[in-house]
Tab-separated table of C-alpha atoms in Angstrom:
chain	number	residue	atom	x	y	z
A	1	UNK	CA	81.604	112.110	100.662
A	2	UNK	CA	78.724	112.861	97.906
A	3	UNK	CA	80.361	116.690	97.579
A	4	UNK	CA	83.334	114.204	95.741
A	5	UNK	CA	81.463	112.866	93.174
A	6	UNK	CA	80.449	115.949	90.852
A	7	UNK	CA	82.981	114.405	88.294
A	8	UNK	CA	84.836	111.533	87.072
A	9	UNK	CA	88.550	110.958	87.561
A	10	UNK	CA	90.409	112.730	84.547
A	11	UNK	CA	91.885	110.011	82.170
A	12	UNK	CA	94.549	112.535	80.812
A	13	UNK	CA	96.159	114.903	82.110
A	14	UNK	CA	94.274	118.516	81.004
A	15	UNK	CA	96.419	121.064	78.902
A	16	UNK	CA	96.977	123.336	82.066
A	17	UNK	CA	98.319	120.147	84.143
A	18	UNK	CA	97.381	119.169	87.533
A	19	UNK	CA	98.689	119.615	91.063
A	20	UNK	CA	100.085	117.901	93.822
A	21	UNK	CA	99.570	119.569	97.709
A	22	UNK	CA	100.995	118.415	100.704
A	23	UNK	CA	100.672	120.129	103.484
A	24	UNK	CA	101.953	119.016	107.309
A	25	UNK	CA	100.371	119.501	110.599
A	26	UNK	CA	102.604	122.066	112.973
A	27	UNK	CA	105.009	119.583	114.752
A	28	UNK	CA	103.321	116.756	113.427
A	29	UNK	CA	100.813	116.406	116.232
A	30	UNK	CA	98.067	114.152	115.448
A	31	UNK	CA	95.398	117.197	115.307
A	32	UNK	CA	93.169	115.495	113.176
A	33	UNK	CA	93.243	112.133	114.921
A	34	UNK	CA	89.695	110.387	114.476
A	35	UNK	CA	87.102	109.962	112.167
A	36	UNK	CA	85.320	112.914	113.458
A	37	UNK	CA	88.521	115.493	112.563
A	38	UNK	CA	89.264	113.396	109.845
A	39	UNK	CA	85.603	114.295	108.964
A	40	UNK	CA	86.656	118.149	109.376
A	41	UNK	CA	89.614	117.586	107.349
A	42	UNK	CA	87.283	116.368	104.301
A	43	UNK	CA	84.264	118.830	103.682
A	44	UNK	CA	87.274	121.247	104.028
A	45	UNK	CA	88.928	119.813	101.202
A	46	UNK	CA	85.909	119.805	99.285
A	47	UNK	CA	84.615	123.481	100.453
A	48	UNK	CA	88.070	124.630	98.658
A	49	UNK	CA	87.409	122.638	95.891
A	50	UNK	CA	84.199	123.740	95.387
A	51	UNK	CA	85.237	127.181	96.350
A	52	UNK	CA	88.039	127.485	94.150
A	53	UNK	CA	87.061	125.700	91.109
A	54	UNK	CA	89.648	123.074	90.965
A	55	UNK	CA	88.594	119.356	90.942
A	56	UNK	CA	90.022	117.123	93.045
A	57	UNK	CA	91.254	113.711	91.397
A	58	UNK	CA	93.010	111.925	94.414
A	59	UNK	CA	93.289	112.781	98.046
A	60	UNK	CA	94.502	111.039	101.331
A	61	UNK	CA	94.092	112.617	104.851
A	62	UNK	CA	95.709	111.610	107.945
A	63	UNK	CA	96.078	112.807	111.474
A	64	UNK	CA	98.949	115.064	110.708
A	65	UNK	CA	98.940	115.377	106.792
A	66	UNK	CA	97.778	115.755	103.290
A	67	UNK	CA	97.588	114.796	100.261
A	68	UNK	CA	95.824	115.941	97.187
A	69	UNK	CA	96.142	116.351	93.244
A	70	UNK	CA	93.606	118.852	91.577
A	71	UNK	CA	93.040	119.636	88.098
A	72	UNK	CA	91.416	123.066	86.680
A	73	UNK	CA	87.987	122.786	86.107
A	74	UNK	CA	87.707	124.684	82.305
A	75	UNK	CA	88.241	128.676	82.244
A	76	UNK	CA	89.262	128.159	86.336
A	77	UNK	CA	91.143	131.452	86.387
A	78	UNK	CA	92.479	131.030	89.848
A	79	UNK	CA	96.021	129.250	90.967
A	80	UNK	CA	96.000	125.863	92.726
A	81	UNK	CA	97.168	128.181	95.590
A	82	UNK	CA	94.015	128.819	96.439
A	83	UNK	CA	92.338	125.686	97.060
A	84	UNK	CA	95.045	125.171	99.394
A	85	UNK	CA	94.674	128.252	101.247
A	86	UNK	CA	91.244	128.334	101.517
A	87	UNK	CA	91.611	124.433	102.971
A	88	UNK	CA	94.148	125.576	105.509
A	89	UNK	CA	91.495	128.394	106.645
A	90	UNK	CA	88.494	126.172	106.743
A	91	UNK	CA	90.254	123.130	108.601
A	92	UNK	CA	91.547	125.631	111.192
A	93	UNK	CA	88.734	127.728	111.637
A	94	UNK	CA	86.844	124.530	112.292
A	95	UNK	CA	89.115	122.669	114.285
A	96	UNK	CA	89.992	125.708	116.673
A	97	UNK	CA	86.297	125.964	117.150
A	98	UNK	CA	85.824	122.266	117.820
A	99	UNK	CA	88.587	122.386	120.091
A	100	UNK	CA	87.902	126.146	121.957
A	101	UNK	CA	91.620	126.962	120.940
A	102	UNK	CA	91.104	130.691	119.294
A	103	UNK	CA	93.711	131.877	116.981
A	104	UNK	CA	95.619	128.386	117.129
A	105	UNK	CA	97.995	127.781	114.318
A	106	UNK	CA	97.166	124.286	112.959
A	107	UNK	CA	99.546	123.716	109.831
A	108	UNK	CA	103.155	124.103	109.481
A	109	UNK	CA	104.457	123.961	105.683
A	110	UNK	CA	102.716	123.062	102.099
A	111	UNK	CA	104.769	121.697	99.642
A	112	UNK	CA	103.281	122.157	95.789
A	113	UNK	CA	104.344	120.482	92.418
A	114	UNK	CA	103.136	120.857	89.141
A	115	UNK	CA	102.351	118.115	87.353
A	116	UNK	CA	102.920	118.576	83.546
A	117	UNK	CA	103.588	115.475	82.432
A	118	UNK	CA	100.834	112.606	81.950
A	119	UNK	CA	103.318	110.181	82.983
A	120	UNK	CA	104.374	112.113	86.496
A	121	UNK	CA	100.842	112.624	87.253
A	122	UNK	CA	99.205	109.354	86.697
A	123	UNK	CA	102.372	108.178	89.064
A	124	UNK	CA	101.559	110.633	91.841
A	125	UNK	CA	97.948	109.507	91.254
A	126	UNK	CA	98.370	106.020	92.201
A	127	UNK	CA	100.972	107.588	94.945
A	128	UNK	CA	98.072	109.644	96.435
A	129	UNK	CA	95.527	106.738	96.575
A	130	UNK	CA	98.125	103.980	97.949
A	131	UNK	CA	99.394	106.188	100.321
A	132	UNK	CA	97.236	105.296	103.377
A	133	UNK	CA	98.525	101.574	102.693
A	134	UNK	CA	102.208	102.846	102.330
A	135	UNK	CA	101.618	104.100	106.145
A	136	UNK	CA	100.436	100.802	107.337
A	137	UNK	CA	96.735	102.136	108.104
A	138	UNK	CA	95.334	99.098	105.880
A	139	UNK	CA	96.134	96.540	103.406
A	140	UNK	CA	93.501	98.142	100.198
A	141	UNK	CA	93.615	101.372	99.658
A	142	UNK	CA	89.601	101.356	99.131
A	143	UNK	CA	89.250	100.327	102.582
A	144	UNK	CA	90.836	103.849	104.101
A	145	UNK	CA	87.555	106.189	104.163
A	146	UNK	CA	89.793	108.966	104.312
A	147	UNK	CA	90.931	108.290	100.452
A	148	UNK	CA	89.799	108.715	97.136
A	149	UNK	CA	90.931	105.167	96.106
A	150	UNK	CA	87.227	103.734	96.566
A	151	UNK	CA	86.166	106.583	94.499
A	152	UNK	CA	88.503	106.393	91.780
A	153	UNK	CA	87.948	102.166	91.591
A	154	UNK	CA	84.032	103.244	91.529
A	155	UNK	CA	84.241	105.496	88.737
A	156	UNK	CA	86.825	105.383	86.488
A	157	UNK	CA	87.492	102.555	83.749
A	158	UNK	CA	88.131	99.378	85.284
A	159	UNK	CA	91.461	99.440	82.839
A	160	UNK	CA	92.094	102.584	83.767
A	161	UNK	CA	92.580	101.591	87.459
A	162	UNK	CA	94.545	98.656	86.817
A	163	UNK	CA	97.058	100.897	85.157
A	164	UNK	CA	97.376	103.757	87.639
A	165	UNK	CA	97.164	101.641	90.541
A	166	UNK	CA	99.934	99.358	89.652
A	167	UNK	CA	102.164	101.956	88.423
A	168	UNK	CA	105.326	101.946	89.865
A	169	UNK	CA	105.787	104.596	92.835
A	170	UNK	CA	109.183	104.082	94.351
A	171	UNK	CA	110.952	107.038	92.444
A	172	UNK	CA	108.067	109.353	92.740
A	173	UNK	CA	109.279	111.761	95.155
A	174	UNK	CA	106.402	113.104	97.372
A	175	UNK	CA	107.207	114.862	100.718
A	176	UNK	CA	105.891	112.129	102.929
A	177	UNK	CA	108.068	111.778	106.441
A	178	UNK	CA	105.143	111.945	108.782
């Protein structure tokens, strides 16, 4: 989880926006079922990151999706695209090598939105981080390892966090029927 804390959460949303990913499992089989896939799923997400030069500012995995919002790190010059391609690679390469299944497609659809306004994306934020507690996993978001919420409680303004993660969520509309 270290490779996560190069930077702070952003307070405000940067000039060039952010962006929200989802992306689904083919089927919605539970291919990343356990902490050690779940494991996979992570340093993936933070190989693209890393890879791609966008910064991640909220993320939730699961056993057949995933969420994440990334922001441009400054003179990025590459699309949000990318980080999610190269996560799709990584996680599949990996997986179909953990599992001896060769050539195995692994995801089925990626949904994107650009987040322009501060407003939408401090609402997605909170969306993002609260989602392992909207799918009954636990009752605090900081308690779901697979989750930036700890992270963003540990190192952004205690204010801060009150705000985003009491914002309102219900109209935010996030691809989310897993």
């Amino acid at each position: 989880m270290n490779v996560f804390l190069k930077h702070e959460p952003v307070k405000r949303l940067p000039q060039e926006g952010a962006c929200l990913v989802t992306v689904a499992v083919r089927d919605k089989q539970p291919l990343f079922q356990g902490p050690e896939r779940l494991a996979i799923l992570q340093d993936s997400l933070a190989a693209a990151s890393d890879e791609t030069g966008w910064n991640l500012q909220a993320w939730a995995l699961f056993a057949n999706h995933v969420h994440f919002i990334v922001t441009a790190r400054e003179h990025v010059g590459r699309e949000p695209d990318d980080v999610e391609s190269a996560f799709q690679a990584t996680s599949t390469e990996v997986l179909n090598r953990h599992d001896g299944a060769r050539g195995r497609s692994v995801w089925f659809r990626c949904w994107r939105t650009r987040l322009t306004f501060e407003s939408s994306y401090l609402a997605r934020v909170s969306y993002v981080h609260n989602n392992p507690v909207r799918h009954g996993l636990v009752e605090r978001a900081r308690d779901y390892p697979w989750c930036s919420a700890a992270w963003f409680e540990d190192n952004a303004p205690a204010l801060f966090v009150r705000k985003v993660m009491n914002l309102r969520t219900d109209r935010v509309h996030v691809v989310d029927d897993f």
